[in-house]
Short mmCIF file of N, CA and C and ligand atoms in Angstrom, two decimals:
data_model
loop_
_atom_site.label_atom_id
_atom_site.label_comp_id
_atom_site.label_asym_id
_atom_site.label_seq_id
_atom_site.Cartn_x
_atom_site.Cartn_y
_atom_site.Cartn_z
N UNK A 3 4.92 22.74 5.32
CA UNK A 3 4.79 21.44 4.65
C UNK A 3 3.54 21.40 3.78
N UNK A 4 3.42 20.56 2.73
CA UNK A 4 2.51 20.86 1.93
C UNK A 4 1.31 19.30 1.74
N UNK A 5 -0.24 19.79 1.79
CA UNK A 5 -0.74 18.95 1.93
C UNK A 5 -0.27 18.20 0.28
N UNK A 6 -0.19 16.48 0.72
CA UNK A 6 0.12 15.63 -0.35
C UNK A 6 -0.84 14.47 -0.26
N UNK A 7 -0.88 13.87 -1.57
CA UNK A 7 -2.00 12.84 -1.67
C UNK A 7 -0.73 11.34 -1.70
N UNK A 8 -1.29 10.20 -1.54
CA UNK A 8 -0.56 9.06 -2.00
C UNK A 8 -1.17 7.49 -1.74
N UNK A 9 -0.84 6.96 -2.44
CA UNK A 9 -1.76 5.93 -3.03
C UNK A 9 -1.22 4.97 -2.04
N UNK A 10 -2.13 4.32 -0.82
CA UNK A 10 -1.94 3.06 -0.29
C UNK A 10 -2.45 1.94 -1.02
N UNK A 11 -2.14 0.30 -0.40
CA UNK A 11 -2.53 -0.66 -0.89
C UNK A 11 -2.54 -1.40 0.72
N UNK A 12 -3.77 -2.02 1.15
CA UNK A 12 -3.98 -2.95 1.90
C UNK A 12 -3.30 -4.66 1.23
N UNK A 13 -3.09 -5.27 1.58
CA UNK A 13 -2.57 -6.69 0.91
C UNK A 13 -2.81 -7.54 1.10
N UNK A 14 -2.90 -8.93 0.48
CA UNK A 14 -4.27 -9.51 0.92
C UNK A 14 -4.19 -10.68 2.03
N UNK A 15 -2.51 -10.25 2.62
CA UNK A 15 -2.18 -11.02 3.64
C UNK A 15 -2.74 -10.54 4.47
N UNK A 16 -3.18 -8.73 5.29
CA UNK A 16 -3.51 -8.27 5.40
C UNK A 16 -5.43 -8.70 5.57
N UNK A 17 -6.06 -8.26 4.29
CA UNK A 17 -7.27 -8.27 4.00
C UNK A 17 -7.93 -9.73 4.64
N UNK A 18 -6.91 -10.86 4.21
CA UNK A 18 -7.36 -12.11 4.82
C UNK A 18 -7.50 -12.32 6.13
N UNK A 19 -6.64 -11.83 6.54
CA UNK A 19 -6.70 -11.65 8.50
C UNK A 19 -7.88 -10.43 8.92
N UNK A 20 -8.70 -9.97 8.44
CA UNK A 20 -9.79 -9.16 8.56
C UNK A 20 -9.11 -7.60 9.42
N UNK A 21 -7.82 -7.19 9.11
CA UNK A 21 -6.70 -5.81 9.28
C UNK A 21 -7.25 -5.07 8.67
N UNK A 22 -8.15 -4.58 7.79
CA UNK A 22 -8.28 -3.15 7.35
C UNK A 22 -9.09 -2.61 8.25
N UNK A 23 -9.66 -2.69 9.34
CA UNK A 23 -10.16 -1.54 10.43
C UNK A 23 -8.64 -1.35 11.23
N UNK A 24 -7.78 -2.04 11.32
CA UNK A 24 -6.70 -1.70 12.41
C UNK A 24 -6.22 -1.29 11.99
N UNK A 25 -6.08 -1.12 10.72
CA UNK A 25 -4.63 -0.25 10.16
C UNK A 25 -5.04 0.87 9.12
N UNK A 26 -6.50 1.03 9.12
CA UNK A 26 -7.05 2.28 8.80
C UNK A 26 -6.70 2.95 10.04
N UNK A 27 -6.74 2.83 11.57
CA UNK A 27 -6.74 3.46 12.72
C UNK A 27 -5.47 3.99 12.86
N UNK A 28 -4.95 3.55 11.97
CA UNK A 28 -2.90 3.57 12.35
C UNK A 28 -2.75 5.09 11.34
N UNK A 29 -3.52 4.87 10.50
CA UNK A 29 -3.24 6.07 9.21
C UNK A 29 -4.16 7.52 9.80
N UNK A 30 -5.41 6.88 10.47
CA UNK A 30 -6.08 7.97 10.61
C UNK A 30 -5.28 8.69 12.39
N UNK A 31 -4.73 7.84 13.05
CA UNK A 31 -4.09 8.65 14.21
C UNK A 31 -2.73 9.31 13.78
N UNK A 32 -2.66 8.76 12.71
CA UNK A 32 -1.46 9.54 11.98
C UNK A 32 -1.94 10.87 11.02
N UNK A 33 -3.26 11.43 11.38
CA UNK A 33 -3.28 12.47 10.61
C UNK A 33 -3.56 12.04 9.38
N UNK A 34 -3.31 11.33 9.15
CA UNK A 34 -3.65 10.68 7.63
C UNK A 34 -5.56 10.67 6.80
N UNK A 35 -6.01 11.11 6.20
CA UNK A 35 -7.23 11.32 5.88
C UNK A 35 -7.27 10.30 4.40
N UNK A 36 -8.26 9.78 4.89
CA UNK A 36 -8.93 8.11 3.90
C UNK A 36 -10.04 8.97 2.88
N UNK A 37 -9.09 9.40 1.56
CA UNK A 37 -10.21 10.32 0.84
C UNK A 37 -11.08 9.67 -0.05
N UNK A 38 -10.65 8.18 -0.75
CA UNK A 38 -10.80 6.84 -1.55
C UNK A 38 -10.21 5.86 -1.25
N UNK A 39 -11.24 5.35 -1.25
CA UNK A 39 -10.83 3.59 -1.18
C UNK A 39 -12.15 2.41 -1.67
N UNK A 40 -11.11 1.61 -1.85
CA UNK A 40 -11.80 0.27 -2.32
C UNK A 40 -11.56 -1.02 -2.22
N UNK A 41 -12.44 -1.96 -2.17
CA UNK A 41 -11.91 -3.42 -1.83
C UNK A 41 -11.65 -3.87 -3.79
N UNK A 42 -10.55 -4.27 -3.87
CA UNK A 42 -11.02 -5.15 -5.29
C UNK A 42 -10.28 -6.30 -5.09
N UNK A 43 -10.43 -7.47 -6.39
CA UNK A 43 -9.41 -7.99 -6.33
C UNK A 43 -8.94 -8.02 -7.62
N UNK A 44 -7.23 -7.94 -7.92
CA UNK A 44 -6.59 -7.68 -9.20
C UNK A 44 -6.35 -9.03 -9.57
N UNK A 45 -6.38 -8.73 -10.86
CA UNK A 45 -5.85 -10.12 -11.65
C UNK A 45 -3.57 -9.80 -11.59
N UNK A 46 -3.73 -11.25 -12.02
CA UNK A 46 -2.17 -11.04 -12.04
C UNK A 46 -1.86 -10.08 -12.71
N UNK A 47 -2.24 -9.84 -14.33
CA UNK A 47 -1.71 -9.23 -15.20
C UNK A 47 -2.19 -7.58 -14.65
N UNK A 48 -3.16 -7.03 -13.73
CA UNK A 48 -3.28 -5.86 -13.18
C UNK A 48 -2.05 -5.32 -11.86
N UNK A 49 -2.05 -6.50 -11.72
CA UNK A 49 -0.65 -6.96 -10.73
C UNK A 49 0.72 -6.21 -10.95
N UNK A 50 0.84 -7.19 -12.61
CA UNK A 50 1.79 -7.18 -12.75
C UNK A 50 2.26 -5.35 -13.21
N UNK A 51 1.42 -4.81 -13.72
CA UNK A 51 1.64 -3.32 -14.47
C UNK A 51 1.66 -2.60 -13.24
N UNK A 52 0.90 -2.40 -12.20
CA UNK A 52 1.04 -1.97 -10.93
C UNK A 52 3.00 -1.77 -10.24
N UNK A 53 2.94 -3.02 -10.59
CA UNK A 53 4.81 -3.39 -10.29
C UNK A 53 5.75 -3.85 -11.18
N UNK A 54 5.19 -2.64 -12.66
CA UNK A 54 5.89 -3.07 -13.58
C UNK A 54 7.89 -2.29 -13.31
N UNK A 55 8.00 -1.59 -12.37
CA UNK A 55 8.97 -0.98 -11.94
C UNK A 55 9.87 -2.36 -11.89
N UNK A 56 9.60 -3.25 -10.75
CA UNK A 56 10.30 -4.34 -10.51
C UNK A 56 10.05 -5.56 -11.78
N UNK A 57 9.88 -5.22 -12.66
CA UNK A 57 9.90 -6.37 -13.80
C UNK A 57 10.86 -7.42 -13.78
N UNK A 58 11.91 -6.64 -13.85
CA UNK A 58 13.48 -7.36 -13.75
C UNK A 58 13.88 -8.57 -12.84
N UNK A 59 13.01 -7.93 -11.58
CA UNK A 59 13.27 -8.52 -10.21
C UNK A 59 13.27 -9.97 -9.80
N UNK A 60 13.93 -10.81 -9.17
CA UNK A 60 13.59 -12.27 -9.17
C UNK A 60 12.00 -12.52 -8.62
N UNK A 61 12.34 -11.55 -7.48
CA UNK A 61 10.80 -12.02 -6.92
C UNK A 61 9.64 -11.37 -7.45
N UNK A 62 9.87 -10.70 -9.01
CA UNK A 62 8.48 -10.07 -9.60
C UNK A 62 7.26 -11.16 -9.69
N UNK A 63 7.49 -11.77 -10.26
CA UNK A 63 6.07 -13.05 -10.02
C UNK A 63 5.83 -13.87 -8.73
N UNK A 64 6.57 -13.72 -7.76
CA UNK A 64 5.89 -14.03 -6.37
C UNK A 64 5.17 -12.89 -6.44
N UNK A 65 5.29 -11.60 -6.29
CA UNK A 65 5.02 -10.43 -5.96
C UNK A 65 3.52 -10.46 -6.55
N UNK A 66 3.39 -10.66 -7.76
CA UNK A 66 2.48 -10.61 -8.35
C UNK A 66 1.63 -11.44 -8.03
N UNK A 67 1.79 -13.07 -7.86
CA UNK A 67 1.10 -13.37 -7.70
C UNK A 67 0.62 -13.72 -6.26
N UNK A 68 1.38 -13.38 -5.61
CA UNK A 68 0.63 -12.86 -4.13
C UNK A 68 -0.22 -11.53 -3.97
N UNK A 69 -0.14 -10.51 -4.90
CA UNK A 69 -0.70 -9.68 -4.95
C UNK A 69 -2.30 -9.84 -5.68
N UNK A 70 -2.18 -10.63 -6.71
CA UNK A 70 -3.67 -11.48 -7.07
C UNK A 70 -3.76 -12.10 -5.86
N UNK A 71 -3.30 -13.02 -5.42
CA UNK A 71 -4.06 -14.04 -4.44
C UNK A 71 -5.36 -13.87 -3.93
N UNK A 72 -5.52 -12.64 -3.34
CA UNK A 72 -6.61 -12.64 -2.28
C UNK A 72 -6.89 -10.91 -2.45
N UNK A 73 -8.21 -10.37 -2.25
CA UNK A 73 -8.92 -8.92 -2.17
C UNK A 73 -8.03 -8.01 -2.15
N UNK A 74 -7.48 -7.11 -2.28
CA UNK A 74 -6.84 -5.75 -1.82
C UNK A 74 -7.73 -4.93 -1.55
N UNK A 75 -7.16 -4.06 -0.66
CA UNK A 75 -8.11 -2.57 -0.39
C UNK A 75 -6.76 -1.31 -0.90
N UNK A 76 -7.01 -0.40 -1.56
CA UNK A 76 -6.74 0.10 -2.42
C UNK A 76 -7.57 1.85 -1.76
N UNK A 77 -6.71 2.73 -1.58
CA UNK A 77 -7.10 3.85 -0.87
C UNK A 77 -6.01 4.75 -1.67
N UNK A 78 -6.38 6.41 -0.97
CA UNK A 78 -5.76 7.50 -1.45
C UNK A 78 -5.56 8.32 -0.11
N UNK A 79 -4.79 8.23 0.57
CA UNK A 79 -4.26 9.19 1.87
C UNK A 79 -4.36 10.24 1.72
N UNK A 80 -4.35 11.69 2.57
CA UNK A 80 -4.45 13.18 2.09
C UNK A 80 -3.70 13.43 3.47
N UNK A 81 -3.19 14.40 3.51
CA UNK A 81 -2.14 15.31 4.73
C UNK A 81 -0.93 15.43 4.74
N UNK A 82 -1.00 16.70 5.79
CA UNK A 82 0.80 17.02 5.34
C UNK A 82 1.90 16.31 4.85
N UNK A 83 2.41 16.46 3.75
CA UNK A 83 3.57 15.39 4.13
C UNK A 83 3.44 14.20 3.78
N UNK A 84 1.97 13.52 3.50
CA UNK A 84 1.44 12.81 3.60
C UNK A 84 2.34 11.27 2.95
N UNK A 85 3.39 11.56 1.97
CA UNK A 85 3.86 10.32 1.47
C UNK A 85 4.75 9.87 1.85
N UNK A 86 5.65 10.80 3.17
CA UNK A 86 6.68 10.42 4.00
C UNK A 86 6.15 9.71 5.29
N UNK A 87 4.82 10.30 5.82
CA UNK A 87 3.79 10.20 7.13
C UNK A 87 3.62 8.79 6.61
N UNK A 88 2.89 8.68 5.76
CA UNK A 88 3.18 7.25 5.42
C UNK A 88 3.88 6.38 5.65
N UNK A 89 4.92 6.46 4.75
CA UNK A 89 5.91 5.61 5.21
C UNK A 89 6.14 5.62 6.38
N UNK A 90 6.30 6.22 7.23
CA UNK A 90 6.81 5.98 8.62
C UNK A 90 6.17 5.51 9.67
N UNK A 91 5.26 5.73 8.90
CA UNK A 91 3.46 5.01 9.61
C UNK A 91 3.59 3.24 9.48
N UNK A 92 3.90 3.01 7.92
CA UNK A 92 4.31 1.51 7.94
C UNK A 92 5.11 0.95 7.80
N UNK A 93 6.64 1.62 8.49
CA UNK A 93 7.58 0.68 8.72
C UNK A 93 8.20 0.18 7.46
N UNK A 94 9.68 0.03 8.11
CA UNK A 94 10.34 -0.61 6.80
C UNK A 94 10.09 -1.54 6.17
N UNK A 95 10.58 -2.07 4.78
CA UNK A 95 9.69 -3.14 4.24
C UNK A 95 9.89 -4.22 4.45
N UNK A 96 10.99 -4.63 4.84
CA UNK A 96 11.10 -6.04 5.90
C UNK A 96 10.89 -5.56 7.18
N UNK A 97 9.76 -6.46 7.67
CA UNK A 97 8.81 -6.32 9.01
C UNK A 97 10.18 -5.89 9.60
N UNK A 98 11.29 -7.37 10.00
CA UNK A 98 12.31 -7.64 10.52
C UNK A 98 13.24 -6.04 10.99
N UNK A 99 12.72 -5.57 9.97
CA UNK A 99 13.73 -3.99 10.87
C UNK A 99 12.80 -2.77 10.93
N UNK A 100 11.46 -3.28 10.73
CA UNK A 100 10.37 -2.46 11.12
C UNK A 100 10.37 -1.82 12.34
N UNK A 101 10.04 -0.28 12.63
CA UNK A 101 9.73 0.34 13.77
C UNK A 101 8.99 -0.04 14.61
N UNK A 102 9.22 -0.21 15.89
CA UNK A 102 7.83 -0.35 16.87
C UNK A 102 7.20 0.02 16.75
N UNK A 103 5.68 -0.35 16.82
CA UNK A 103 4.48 0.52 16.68
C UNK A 103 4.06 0.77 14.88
N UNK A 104 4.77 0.44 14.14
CA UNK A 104 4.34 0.95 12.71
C UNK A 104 3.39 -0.88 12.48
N UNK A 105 2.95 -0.24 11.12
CA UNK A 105 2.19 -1.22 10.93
C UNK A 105 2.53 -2.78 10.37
N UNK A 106 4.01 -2.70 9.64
CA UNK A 106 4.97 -3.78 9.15
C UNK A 106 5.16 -4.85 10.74
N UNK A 107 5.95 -3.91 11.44
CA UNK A 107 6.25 -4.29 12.68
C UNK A 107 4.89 -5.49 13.27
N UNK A 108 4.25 -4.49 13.10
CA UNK A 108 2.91 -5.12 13.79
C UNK A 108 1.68 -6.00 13.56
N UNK A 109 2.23 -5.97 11.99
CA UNK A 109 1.16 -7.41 11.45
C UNK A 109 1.55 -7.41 10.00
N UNK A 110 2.55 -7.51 9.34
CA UNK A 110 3.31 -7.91 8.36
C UNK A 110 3.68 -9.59 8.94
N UNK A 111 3.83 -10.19 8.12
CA UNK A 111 4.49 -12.02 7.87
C UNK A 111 5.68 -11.94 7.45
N UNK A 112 6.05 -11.39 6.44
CA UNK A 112 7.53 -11.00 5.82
C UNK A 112 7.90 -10.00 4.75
N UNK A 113 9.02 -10.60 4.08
CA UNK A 113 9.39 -8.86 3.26
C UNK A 113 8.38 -9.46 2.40
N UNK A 114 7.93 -10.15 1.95
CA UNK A 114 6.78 -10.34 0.81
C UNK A 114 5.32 -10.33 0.98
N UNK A 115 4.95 -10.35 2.22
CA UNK A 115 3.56 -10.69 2.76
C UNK A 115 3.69 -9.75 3.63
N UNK A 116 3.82 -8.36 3.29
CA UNK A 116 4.29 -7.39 4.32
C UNK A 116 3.37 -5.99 4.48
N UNK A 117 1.63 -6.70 4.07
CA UNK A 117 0.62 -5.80 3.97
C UNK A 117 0.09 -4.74 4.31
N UNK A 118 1.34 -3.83 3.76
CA UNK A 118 1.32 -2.15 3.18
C UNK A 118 1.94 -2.11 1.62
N UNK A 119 1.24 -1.00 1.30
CA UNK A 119 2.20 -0.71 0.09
C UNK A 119 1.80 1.02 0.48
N UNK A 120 2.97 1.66 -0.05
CA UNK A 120 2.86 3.18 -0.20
C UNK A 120 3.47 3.85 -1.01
N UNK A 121 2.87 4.94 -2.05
CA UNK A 121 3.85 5.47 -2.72
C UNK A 121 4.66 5.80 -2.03
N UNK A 122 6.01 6.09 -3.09
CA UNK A 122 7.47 6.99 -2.57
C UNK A 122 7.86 7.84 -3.00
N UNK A 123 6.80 8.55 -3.60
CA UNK A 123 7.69 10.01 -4.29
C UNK A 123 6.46 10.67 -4.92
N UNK A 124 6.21 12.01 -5.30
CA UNK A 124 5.24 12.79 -5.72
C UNK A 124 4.94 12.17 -7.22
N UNK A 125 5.85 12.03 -7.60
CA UNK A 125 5.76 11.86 -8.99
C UNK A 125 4.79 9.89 -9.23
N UNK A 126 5.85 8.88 -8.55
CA UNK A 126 5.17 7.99 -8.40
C UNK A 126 3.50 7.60 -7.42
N UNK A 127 3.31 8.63 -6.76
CA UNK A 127 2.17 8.71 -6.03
C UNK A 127 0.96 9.01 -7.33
N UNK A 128 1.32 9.97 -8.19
CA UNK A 128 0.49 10.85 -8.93
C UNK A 128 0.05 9.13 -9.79
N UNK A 129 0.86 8.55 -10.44
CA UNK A 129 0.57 7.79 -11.38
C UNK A 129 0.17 6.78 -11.02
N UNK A 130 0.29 6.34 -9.60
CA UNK A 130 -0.11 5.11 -9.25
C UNK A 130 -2.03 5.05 -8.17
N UNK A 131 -1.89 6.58 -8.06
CA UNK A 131 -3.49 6.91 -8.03
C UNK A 131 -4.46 6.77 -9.03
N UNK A 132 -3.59 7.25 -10.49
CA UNK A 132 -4.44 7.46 -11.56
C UNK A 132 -4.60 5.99 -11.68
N UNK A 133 -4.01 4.81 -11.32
CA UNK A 133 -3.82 3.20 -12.18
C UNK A 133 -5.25 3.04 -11.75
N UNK A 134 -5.87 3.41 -9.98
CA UNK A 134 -7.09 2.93 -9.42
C UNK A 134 -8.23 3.90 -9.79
N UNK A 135 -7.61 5.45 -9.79
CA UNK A 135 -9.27 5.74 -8.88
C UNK A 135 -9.26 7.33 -9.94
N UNK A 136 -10.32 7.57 -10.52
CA UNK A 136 -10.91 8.83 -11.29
C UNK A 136 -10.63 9.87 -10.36
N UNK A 137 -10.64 11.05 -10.95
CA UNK A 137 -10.87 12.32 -10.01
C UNK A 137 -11.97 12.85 -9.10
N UNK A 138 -13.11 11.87 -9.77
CA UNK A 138 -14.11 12.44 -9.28
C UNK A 138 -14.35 11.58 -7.78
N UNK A 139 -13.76 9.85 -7.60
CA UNK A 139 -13.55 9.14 -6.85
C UNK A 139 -12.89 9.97 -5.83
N UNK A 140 -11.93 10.91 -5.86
CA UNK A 140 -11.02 11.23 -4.98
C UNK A 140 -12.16 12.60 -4.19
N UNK A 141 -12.46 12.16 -3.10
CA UNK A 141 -13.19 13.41 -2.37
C UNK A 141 -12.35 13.94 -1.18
N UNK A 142 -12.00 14.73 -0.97
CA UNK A 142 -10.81 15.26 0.00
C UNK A 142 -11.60 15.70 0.90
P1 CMP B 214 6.10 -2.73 -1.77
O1 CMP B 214 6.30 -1.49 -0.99
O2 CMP B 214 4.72 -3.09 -2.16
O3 CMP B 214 6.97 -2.63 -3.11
C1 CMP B 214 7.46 -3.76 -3.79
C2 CMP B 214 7.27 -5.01 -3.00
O4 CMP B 214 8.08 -6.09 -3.38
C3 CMP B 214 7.68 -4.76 -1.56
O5 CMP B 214 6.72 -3.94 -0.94
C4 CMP B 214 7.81 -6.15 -1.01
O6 CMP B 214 6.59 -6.65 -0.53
C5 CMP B 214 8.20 -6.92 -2.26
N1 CMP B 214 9.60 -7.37 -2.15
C6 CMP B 214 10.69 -6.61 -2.07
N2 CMP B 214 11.78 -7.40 -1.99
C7 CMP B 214 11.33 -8.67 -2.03
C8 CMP B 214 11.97 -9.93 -1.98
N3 CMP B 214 13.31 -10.02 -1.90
N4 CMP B 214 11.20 -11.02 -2.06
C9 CMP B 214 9.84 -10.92 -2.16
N5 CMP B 214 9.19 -9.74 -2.21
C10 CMP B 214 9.93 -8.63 -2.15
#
């Protein structure tokens, strides 16, 4: 298996409930290595290009603007596998059929307030690292 990088997002449903030490613990017992990260907070319109994929979508401007609402923490994962480990680390994206023990399951609110985000594919991982963090940011 090959070491892979991939771009998390803390959320600020998440961030508001003071969750980024508990669910850093969830990534790091998962093998998962925290190579960058950052607290910011995005404006809508940083929001919106982030999830310009779902443009179309009804719920693109909830999305967005729950995603402004409040701080994000904004990281870069490293390890095997690392963008599948992920995912499985945080559960499906409605809490509601979330795995036991993953992090959706376990302190997600709903499919919208469901504070994880993870890339899903090599290709989308690559570009959605570059949106946050320089090369030189990324220390492995
Ligand atoms: P995420 O993995 O960040 O990718 C897109 C996000 O859109 C997803 O998590 C959900 O939080 C959100 N989402 C997906 N479907 C819906 C929906 N029907 N209503 C509101 N938000 C949604």
């Amino acid at each position: 298996m090959a070491i892979e990088r991939t771009l998390s997002i803390i959320k600020p449903d998440a961030t508001s409930r003071n969750l980024t030490g508990k669910i850093n613990a969830k990534f790091e017992d998962a093998g998962l290595r925290i190579i960058a990260q950052k607290r910011i907070h995005l404006t809508k319109a940083q929001a919106g290009v982030f999830y310009a994929v779902h443009k179309e979508r009804p719920f693109y401007d909830e999305l967005t603007s729950f995603m402004s609402s409040e701080p994000v923490v904004v990281q870069v994962l490293e390890g095997e596998d690392a963008i599948t480990r992920n995912r499985e680390v945080m559960g499906a994206t409605n809490p509601a059929e979330a795995a036991e023990g993953t992090i959706r399951r376990e302190f997600a609110l709903s499919l919208g307030e469901n504070s994880v985000h993870g890339s899903d594919a090599p290709e989308t991982a690559a570009v959605e690292i570059a949106y946050f963090f320089s090369g030189l940011e990324l220390v492995g």
